[in-house]
mmCIF file of C-alpha atoms and ligand atoms in Angstrom:
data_model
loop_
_atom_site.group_PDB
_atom_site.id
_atom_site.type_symbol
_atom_site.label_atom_id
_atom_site.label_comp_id
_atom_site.label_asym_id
_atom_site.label_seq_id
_atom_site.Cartn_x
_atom_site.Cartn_y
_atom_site.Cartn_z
ATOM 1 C CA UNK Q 1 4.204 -13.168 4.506
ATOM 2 C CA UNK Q 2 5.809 -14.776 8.215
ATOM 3 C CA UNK Q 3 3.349 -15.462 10.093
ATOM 4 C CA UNK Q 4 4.488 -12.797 12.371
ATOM 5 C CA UNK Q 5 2.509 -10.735 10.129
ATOM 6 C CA UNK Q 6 -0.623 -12.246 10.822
ATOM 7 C CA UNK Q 7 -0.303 -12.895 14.247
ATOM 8 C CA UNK Q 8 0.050 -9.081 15.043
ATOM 9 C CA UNK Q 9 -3.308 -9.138 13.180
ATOM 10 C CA UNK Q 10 -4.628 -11.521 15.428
ATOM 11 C CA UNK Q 11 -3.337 -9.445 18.520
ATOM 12 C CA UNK Q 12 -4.665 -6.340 17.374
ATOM 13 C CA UNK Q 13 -8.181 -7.612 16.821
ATOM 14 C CA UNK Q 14 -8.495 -10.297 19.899
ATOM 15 C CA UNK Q 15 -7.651 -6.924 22.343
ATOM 16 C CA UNK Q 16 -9.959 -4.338 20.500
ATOM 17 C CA UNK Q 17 -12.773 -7.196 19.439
ATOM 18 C CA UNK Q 18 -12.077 -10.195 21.797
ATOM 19 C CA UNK Q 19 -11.172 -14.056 20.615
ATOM 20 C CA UNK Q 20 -14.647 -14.942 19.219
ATOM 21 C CA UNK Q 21 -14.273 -12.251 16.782
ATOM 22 C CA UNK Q 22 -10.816 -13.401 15.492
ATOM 23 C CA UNK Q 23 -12.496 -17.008 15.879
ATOM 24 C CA UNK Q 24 -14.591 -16.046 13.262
ATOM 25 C CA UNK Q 25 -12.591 -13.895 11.061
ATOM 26 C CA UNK Q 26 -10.298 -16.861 10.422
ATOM 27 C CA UNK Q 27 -13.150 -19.338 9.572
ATOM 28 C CA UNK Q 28 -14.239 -16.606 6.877
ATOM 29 C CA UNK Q 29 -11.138 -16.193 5.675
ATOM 30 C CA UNK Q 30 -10.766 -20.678 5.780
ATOM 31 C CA UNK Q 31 -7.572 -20.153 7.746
ATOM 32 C CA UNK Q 32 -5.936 -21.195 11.089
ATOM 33 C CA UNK Q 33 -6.774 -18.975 14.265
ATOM 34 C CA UNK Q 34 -2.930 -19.448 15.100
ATOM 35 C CA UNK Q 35 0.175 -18.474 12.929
ATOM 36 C CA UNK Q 36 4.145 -19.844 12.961
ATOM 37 C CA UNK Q 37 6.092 -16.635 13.964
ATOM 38 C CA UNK Q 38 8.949 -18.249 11.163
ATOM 39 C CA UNK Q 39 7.092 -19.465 9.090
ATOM 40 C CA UNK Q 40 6.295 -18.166 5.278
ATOM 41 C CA UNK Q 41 2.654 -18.482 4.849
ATOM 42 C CA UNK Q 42 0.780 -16.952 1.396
ATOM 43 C CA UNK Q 43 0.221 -13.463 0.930
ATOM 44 C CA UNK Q 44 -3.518 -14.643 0.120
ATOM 45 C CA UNK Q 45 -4.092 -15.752 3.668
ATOM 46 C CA UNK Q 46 -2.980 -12.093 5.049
ATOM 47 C CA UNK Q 47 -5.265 -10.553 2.305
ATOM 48 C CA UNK Q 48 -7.991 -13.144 2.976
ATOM 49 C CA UNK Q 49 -7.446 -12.254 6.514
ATOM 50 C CA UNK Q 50 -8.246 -8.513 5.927
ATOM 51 C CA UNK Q 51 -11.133 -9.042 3.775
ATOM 52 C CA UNK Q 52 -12.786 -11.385 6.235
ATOM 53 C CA UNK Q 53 -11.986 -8.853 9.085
ATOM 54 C CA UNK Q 54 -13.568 -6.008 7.012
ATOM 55 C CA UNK Q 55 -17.301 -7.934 6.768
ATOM 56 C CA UNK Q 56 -16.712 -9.321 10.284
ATOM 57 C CA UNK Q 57 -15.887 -5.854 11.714
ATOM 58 C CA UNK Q 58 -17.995 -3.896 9.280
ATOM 59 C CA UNK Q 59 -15.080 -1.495 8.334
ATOM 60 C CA UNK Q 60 -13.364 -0.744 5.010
ATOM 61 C CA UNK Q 61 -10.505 -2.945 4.450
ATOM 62 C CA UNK Q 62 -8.114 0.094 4.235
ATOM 63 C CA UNK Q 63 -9.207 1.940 7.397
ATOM 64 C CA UNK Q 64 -8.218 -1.573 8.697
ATOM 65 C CA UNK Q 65 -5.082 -1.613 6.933
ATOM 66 C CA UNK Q 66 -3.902 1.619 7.996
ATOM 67 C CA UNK Q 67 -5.092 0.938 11.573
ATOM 68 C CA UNK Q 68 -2.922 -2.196 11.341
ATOM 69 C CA UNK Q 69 -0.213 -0.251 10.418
ATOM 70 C CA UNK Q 70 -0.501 2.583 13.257
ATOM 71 C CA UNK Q 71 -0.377 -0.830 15.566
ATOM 72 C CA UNK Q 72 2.734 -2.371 14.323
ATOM 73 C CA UNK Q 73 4.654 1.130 14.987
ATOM 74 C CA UNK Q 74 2.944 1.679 18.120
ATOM 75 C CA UNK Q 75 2.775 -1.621 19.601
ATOM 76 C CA UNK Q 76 4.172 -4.436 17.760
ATOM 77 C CA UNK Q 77 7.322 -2.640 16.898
ATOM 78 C CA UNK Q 78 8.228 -1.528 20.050
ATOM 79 C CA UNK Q 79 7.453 -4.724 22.323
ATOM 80 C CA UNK Q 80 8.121 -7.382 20.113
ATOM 81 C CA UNK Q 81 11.149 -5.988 18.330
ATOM 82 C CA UNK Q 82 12.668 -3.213 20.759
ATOM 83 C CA UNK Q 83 16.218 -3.845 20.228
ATOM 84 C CA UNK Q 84 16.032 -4.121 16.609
ATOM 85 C CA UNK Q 85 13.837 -0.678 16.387
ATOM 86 C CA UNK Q 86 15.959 0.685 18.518
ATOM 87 C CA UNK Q 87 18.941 0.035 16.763
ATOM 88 C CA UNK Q 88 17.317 0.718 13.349
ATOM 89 C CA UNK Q 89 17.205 4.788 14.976
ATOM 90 C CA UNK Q 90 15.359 6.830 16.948
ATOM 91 C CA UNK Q 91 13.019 9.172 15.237
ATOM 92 C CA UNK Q 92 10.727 8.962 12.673
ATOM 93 C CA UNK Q 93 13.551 10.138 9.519
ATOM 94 C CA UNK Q 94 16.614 7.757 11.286
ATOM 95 C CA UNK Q 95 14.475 4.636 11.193
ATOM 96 C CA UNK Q 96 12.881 5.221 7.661
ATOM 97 C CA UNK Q 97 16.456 6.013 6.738
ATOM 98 C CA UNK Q 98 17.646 2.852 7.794
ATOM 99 C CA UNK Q 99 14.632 0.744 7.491
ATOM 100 C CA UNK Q 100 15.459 -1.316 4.370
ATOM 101 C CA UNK Q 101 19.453 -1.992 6.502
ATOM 102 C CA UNK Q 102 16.917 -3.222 9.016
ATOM 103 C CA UNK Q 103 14.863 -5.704 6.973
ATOM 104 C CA UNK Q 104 17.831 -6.590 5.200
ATOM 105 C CA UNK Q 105 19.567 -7.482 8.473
ATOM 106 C CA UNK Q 106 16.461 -9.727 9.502
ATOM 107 C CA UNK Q 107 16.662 -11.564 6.325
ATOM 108 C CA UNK Q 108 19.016 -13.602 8.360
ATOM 109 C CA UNK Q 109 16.395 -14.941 10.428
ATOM 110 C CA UNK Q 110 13.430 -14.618 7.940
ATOM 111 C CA UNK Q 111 15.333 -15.930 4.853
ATOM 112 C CA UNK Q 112 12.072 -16.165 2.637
ATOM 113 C CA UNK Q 113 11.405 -12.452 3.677
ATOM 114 C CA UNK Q 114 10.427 -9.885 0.416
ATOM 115 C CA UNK Q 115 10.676 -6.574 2.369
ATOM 116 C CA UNK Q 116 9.471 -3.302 1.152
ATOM 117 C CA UNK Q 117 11.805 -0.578 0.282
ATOM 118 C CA UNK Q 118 11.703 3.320 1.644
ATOM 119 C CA UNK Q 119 13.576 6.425 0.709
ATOM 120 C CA UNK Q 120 13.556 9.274 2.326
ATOM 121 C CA UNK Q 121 13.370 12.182 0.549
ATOM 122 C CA UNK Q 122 13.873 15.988 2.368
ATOM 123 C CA UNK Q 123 11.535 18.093 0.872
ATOM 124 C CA UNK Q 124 11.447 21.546 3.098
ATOM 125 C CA UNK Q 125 10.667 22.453 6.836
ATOM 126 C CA UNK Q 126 7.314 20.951 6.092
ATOM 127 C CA UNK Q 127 8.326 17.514 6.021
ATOM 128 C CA UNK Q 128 9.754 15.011 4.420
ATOM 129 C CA UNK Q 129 8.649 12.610 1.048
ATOM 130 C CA UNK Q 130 8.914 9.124 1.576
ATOM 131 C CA UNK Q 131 8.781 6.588 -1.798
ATOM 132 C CA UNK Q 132 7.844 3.079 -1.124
ATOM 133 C CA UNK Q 133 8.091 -0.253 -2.870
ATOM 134 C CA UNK Q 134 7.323 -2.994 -2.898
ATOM 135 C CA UNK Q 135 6.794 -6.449 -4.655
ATOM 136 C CA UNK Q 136 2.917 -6.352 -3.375
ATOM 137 C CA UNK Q 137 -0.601 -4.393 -4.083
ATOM 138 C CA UNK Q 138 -2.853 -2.831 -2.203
ATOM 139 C CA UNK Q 139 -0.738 -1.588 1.018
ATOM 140 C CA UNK Q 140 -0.338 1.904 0.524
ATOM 141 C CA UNK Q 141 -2.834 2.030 3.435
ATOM 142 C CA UNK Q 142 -0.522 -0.117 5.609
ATOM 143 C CA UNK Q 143 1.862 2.039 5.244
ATOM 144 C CA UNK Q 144 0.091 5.418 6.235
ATOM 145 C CA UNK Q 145 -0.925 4.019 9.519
ATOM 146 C CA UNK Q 146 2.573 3.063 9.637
ATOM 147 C CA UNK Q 147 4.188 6.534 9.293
ATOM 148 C CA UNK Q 148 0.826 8.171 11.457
ATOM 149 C CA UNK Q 149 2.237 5.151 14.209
ATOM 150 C CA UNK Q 150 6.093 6.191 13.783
ATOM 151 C CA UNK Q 151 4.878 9.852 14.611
ATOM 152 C CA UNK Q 152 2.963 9.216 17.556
ATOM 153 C CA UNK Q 153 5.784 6.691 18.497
ATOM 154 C CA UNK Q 154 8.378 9.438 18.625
ATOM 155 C CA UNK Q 155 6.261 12.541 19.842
ATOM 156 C CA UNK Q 156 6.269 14.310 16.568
ATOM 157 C CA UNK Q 157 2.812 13.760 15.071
ATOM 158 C CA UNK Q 158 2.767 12.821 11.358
ATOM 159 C CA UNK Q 159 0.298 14.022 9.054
ATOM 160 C CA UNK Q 160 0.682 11.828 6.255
ATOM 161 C CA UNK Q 161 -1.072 12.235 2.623
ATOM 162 C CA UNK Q 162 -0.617 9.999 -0.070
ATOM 163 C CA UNK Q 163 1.117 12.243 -3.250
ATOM 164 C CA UNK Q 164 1.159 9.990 -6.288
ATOM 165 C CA UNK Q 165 0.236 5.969 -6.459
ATOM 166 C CA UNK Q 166 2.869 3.917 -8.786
ATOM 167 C CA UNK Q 167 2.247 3.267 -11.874
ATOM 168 C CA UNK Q 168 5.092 1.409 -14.851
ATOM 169 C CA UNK Q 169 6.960 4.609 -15.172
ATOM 170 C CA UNK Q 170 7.151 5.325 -10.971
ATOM 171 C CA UNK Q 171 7.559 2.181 -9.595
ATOM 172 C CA UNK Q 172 6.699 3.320 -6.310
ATOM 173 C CA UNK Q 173 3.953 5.363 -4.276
ATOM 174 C CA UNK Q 174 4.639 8.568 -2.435
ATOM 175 C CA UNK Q 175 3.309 10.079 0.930
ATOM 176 C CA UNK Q 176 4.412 13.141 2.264
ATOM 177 C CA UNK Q 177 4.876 12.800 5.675
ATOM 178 C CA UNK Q 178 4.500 16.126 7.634
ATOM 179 C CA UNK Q 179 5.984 16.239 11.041
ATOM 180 C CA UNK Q 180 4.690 17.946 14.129
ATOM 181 C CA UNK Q 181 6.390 18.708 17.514
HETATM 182 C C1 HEM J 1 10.254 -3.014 14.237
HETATM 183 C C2 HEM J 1 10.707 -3.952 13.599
HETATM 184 C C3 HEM J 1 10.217 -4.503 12.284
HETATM 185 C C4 HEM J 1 10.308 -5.796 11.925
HETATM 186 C C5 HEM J 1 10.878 -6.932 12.763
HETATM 187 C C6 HEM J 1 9.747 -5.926 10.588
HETATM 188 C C7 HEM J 1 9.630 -7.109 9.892
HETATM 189 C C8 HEM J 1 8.852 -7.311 8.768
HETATM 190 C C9 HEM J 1 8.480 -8.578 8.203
HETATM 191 C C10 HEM J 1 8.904 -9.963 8.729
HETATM 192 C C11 HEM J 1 7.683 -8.340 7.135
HETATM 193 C C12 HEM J 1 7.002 -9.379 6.232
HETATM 194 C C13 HEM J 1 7.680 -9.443 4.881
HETATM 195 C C14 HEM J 1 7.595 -10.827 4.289
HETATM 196 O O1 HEM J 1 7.178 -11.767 5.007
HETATM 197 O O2 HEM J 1 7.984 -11.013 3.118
HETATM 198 C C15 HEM J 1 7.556 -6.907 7.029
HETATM 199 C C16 HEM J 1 6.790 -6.289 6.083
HETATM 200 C C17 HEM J 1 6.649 -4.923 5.978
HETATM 201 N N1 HEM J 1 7.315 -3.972 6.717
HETATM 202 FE FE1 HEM J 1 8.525 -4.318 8.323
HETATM 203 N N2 HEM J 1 9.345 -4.699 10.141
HETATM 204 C C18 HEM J 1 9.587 -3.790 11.146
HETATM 205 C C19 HEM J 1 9.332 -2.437 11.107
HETATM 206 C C20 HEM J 1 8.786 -1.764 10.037
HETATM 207 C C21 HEM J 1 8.548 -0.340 9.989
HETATM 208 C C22 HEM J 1 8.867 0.662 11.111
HETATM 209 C C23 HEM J 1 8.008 -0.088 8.741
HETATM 210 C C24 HEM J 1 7.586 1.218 8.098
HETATM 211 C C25 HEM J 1 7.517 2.377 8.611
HETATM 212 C C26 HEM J 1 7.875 -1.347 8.044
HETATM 213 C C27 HEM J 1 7.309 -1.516 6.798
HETATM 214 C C28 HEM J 1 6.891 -2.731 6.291
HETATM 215 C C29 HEM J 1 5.917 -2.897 5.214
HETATM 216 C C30 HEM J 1 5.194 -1.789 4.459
HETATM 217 C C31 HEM J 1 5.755 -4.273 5.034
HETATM 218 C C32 HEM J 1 4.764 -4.995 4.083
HETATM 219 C C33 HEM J 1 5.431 -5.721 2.966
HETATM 220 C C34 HEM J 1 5.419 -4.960 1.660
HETATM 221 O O3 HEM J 1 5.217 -3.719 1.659
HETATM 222 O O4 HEM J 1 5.633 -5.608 0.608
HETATM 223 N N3 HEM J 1 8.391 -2.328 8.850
HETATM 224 N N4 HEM J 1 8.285 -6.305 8.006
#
């Protein structure tokens, strides 16, 4: 993934852990402390970078994955990208609407870029059903704390639960995403 990816990572954990911690994480994981915002770098060095983080940290990979995620909408999104995220909508349903115009837009700029792909579904005044893909394993996680971020971003808390997982016939995982005021 761009190393954008993995810098958030080392953001997130160098403010909640300090530098040492990071310092360490990328030794275990035998990669760089520092990532190229532009450039393509492995998917093993992101998952590397989780597993190392888990033993380092002493929490499950996927709490770490979905507290990633939470991040990304929270923080990353927001400061880093504010004009794109702003433009991609403005509550949670407009910019999962319009998410994969948005990575599709930044494939400009990120030409090696394999982005995920969302659809939103409307399922009843409960919420909504979102179905993800995506050419990777493993970040169903990711994309809870995602969601849980994009609801706490926009003032209408999500309560997200994972529905069904993919499989050959579903190529895609679904969450329901429930949406507070
Ligand atoms: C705010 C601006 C955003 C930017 C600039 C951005 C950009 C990116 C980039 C560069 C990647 C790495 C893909 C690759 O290197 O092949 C990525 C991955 C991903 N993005 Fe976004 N993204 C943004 C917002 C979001 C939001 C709001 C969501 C979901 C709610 C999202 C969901 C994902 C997921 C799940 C992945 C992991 C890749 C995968 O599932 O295969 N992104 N994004």
């Amino acid at each position: 993934m761009y190393g954008m990816i993995n810098e958030a990572m080392r953001r997130l954990v160098t403010e909640t852990s300090g530098e040492q911690v990071w310092s360490r994480i990328a030794a275990r994981a035998d990669t760089t402390e520092h990532f190229a915002m532009l450039h393509y770098y492995d998917d093993a060095i992101t998952y590397d970078l989780v597993a190392a983080a888990s033993i380092e940290l002493e929490i499950p990979a996927d709490d770490l994955l979905r507290g990633f995620g939470h991040y990304w909408s929270m923080r990353v999104g927001p400061e880093n990208y504010r004009d794109i995220l702003g433009a991609t909508g403005t509550d949670v349903i407009s910019v999962l609407t319009n998410l994969d115009e948005m990575h599709a837009r930044i494939q400009d700029l990120y030409p090696d870029l394999r982005p995920p792909s969302f659809e939103v579904h409307a399922v009843d005044g409960s919420g909504i059903e979102v179905h993800y893909r995506s050419v990777r394993e493993g970040l169903a996680p990711f994309v809870v704390g995602l969601l849980e971020g994009l609801g706490d971003l926009y003032g209408t808390p999500a309560v997200v639960t994972q529905v069904s997982q993919k499989t050959a016939a579903q190529p895609y995982d679904v969450f329901h995403v429930g949406l507070g005021t």
